[in-house]
């Protein structure tokens, strides 16, 4: 399921529906979704203003297993890619590794969320006609409480990006591998 808002410039893409989402046909309405709504609120965004989708549209198992690359490869071209064409977003927020690795493409597949979260990727780096901003999945802090601060920080940095004030990706994150892969990383300012 996806929830597309006509004219929305921001599209959030999570992983795959859980049981609530599959039952109601609406993305991010369960526990992770409620927390997502809260995170949006911390940066002054109302859910009704933005589009929300998932990389994979059906449940892989009854236990919320992470979709495998072959699931993503089958599903995303059929649905998510069509949504991107319809929506023409300016910024796509890739929440979690499944979404980020798919949206960023092959060149970035070996990078960990630890390396790329909180960072914007520009069209000349990805070949996509929008900025991809990578964040942890909203549920990342449920599984690993040490990530909770970073989940909030990513949304704070998204706010800065939207306001044109993300001067420079956080210094602690560009690792050697990141610098190697992204020599074109530049200050948006
Ligand atoms: N987690 C996701 O990634 N997507 C949903 O829709 C619900 C939970």
Short mmCIF file of C-alpha atoms and ligand atoms in Angstrom, two decimals:
data_model
loop_
_atom_site.label_atom_id
_atom_site.label_comp_id
_atom_site.label_asym_id
_atom_site.label_seq_id
_atom_site.Cartn_x
_atom_site.Cartn_y
_atom_site.Cartn_z
CA UNK A 1 0.00 0.00 0.00
CA UNK A 2 0.97 3.61 -0.54
CA UNK A 3 -0.61 6.87 0.54
CA UNK A 4 0.14 9.43 -2.15
CA UNK A 5 -0.82 13.07 -1.70
CA UNK A 6 -1.26 15.01 -4.93
CA UNK A 7 1.50 17.55 -5.40
CA UNK A 8 3.47 16.45 -2.31
CA UNK A 9 7.18 17.17 -2.77
CA UNK A 10 8.24 14.83 0.00
CA UNK A 11 7.84 11.06 -0.24
CA UNK A 12 8.79 8.75 2.63
CA UNK A 13 9.59 5.16 1.71
CA UNK A 14 9.77 2.46 4.39
CA UNK A 15 10.30 -1.29 4.05
CA UNK A 16 7.20 -3.48 3.73
CA UNK A 17 3.74 -3.66 5.30
CA UNK A 18 3.25 -5.31 8.67
CA UNK A 19 -0.01 -7.04 9.60
CA UNK A 20 -1.95 -3.81 10.28
CA UNK A 21 -0.83 -2.22 7.05
CA UNK A 22 -1.62 -5.33 4.99
CA UNK A 23 -5.09 -5.58 6.56
CA UNK A 24 -6.02 -1.92 5.99
CA UNK A 25 -4.05 -1.26 2.82
CA UNK A 26 -2.37 1.83 4.30
CA UNK A 27 1.39 2.15 4.93
CA UNK A 28 2.88 2.84 8.36
CA UNK A 29 -0.16 2.77 10.62
CA UNK A 30 1.00 0.25 13.25
CA UNK A 31 3.46 0.85 16.09
CA UNK A 32 6.27 2.01 13.75
CA UNK A 33 3.77 4.19 11.91
CA UNK A 34 2.59 5.92 15.08
CA UNK A 35 6.20 6.64 15.94
CA UNK A 36 6.76 7.90 12.38
CA UNK A 37 3.86 10.34 12.84
CA UNK A 38 5.50 11.50 16.08
CA UNK A 39 8.89 11.98 14.35
CA UNK A 40 7.21 14.04 11.63
CA UNK A 41 5.63 16.15 14.36
CA UNK A 42 9.04 16.89 15.89
CA UNK A 43 10.03 18.63 12.64
CA UNK A 44 6.71 20.36 12.08
CA UNK A 45 5.35 18.10 9.35
CA UNK A 46 1.79 16.83 9.30
CA UNK A 47 1.39 13.36 7.82
CA UNK A 48 -1.48 14.59 5.64
CA UNK A 49 0.95 16.84 3.70
CA UNK A 50 3.37 14.12 2.61
CA UNK A 51 3.31 10.90 0.62
CA UNK A 52 4.20 7.60 2.26
CA UNK A 53 5.03 4.26 0.68
CA UNK A 54 6.92 1.02 1.10
CA UNK A 55 9.62 -0.59 -1.03
CA UNK A 56 7.84 -3.96 -1.02
CA UNK A 57 4.03 -4.03 -1.05
CA UNK A 58 3.20 -7.40 0.42
CA UNK A 59 4.18 -9.34 3.51
CA UNK A 60 7.06 -11.74 3.04
CA UNK A 61 6.11 -13.77 6.11
CA UNK A 62 3.94 -13.51 9.20
CA UNK A 63 6.96 -12.48 11.27
CA UNK A 64 7.98 -9.25 9.48
CA UNK A 65 11.13 -10.76 7.99
CA UNK A 66 13.29 -8.30 6.08
CA UNK A 67 12.53 -8.58 2.36
CA UNK A 68 15.37 -10.15 0.39
CA UNK A 69 16.92 -8.45 -2.66
CA UNK A 70 14.92 -10.76 -4.94
CA UNK A 71 11.63 -9.65 -3.32
CA UNK A 72 12.61 -6.01 -3.81
CA UNK A 73 13.73 -6.64 -7.40
CA UNK A 74 10.34 -8.17 -8.23
CA UNK A 75 8.11 -5.71 -6.44
CA UNK A 76 9.66 -2.24 -6.59
CA UNK A 77 9.67 -1.82 -10.39
CA UNK A 78 5.96 -2.72 -10.46
CA UNK A 79 4.81 -0.33 -7.75
CA UNK A 80 7.30 2.03 -6.14
CA UNK A 81 8.84 3.04 -9.48
CA UNK A 82 5.39 3.85 -10.86
CA UNK A 83 4.61 5.92 -7.77
CA UNK A 84 7.84 7.89 -8.23
CA UNK A 85 6.82 8.71 -11.81
CA UNK A 86 3.31 9.72 -10.73
CA UNK A 87 4.39 11.72 -7.72
CA UNK A 88 7.54 13.43 -9.06
CA UNK A 89 8.82 14.16 -5.53
CA UNK A 90 11.67 16.59 -4.86
CA UNK A 91 13.00 14.65 -1.87
CA UNK A 92 12.53 10.94 -1.19
CA UNK A 93 13.29 9.89 2.38
CA UNK A 94 14.60 6.33 2.28
CA UNK A 95 13.86 4.92 5.73
CA UNK A 96 16.01 1.89 6.48
CA UNK A 97 18.44 -0.22 4.49
CA UNK A 98 15.91 -1.95 2.22
CA UNK A 99 14.59 1.35 0.92
CA UNK A 100 17.95 3.15 0.88
CA UNK A 101 19.77 0.39 -0.96
CA UNK A 102 17.04 0.12 -3.55
CA UNK A 103 16.66 3.86 -4.14
CA UNK A 104 20.37 4.64 -4.13
CA UNK A 105 21.21 1.78 -6.49
CA UNK A 106 24.04 -0.64 -7.03
CA UNK A 107 26.89 1.82 -6.43
CA UNK A 108 25.88 2.31 -2.80
CA UNK A 109 24.75 -1.21 -1.94
CA UNK A 110 27.80 -2.08 0.14
CA UNK A 111 27.36 0.93 2.44
CA UNK A 112 25.82 0.40 5.87
CA UNK A 113 23.07 2.58 7.32
CA UNK A 114 25.67 3.60 9.91
CA UNK A 115 27.59 5.25 7.06
CA UNK A 116 24.77 6.83 5.08
CA UNK A 117 21.99 7.82 7.48
CA UNK A 118 21.42 11.54 7.77
CA UNK A 119 22.97 12.17 4.37
CA UNK A 120 21.42 13.57 1.19
CA UNK A 121 22.33 11.96 -2.15
CA UNK A 122 21.97 14.17 -5.19
CA UNK A 123 20.80 13.32 -8.72
CA UNK A 124 24.33 13.36 -10.11
CA UNK A 125 25.28 10.66 -7.59
CA UNK A 126 22.29 8.36 -8.01
CA UNK A 127 20.87 9.08 -11.46
CA UNK A 128 17.49 9.69 -9.77
CA UNK A 129 15.56 12.90 -10.57
CA UNK A 130 15.20 13.75 -6.86
CA UNK A 131 17.31 13.96 -3.72
CA UNK A 132 17.42 10.71 -1.74
CA UNK A 133 17.80 11.40 1.98
CA UNK A 134 18.73 8.25 3.91
CA UNK A 135 17.48 7.75 7.47
CA UNK A 136 17.18 4.89 9.88
CA UNK A 137 13.81 3.15 9.79
CA UNK A 138 11.50 4.63 12.46
CA UNK A 139 11.47 1.23 14.20
CA UNK A 140 15.29 1.01 14.37
CA UNK A 141 15.28 2.36 17.92
CA UNK A 142 12.69 -0.25 19.04
CA UNK A 143 15.09 -3.04 18.12
CA UNK A 144 18.26 -1.29 19.30
CA UNK A 145 17.73 1.47 21.84
CA UNK A 146 21.22 2.88 21.20
CA UNK A 147 19.92 3.98 17.77
CA UNK A 148 17.04 6.03 19.15
CA UNK A 149 19.03 9.27 19.28
CA UNK A 150 20.16 8.82 15.69
CA UNK A 151 16.55 8.23 14.58
CA UNK A 152 15.61 11.65 15.96
CA UNK A 153 18.80 13.26 14.60
CA UNK A 154 18.02 12.02 11.10
CA UNK A 155 14.65 13.78 11.16
CA UNK A 156 16.27 16.92 12.55
CA UNK A 157 18.74 16.83 9.65
CA UNK A 158 15.89 16.29 7.20
CA UNK A 159 14.36 19.51 8.51
CA UNK A 160 17.68 21.29 7.90
CA UNK A 161 17.85 19.87 4.38
CA UNK A 162 14.30 21.06 3.61
CA UNK A 163 15.17 24.49 4.98
CA UNK A 164 18.35 24.63 2.88
CA UNK A 165 20.48 24.62 6.01
CA UNK A 166 22.14 21.20 5.96
CA UNK A 167 25.52 22.83 5.55
CA UNK A 168 27.58 19.69 5.65
CA UNK A 169 26.87 16.07 6.46
CA UNK A 170 27.78 15.23 10.03
CA UNK A 171 31.54 14.93 10.31
CA UNK A 172 31.49 11.62 12.12
CA UNK A 173 29.73 9.79 9.28
CA UNK A 174 31.69 10.26 6.07
CA UNK A 175 33.99 7.27 6.50
CA UNK A 176 36.89 6.49 4.15
CA UNK A 177 34.64 4.23 2.11
CA UNK A 178 32.05 6.95 1.85
CA UNK A 179 34.57 9.56 0.72
CA UNK A 180 35.95 7.09 -1.78
CA UNK A 181 32.60 6.39 -3.31
CA UNK A 182 31.33 9.93 -3.20
CA UNK A 183 34.12 12.26 -4.28
CA UNK A 184 31.42 14.61 -5.52
CA UNK A 185 29.87 15.07 -2.10
CA UNK A 186 29.38 18.77 -1.80
CA UNK A 187 27.99 21.43 0.44
CA UNK A 188 24.44 22.27 -0.63
CA UNK A 189 25.01 25.78 0.75
N1 LIG B 1 7.24 -1.01 8.68
C1 LIG B 1 7.42 -0.62 7.41
O1 LIG B 1 8.54 -0.58 6.92
N2 LIG B 1 6.35 -0.27 6.69
C2 LIG B 1 5.09 -0.30 7.17
O2 LIG B 1 4.16 0.04 6.43
C3 LIG B 1 4.92 -0.72 8.51
C4 LIG B 1 6.01 -1.07 9.25
#
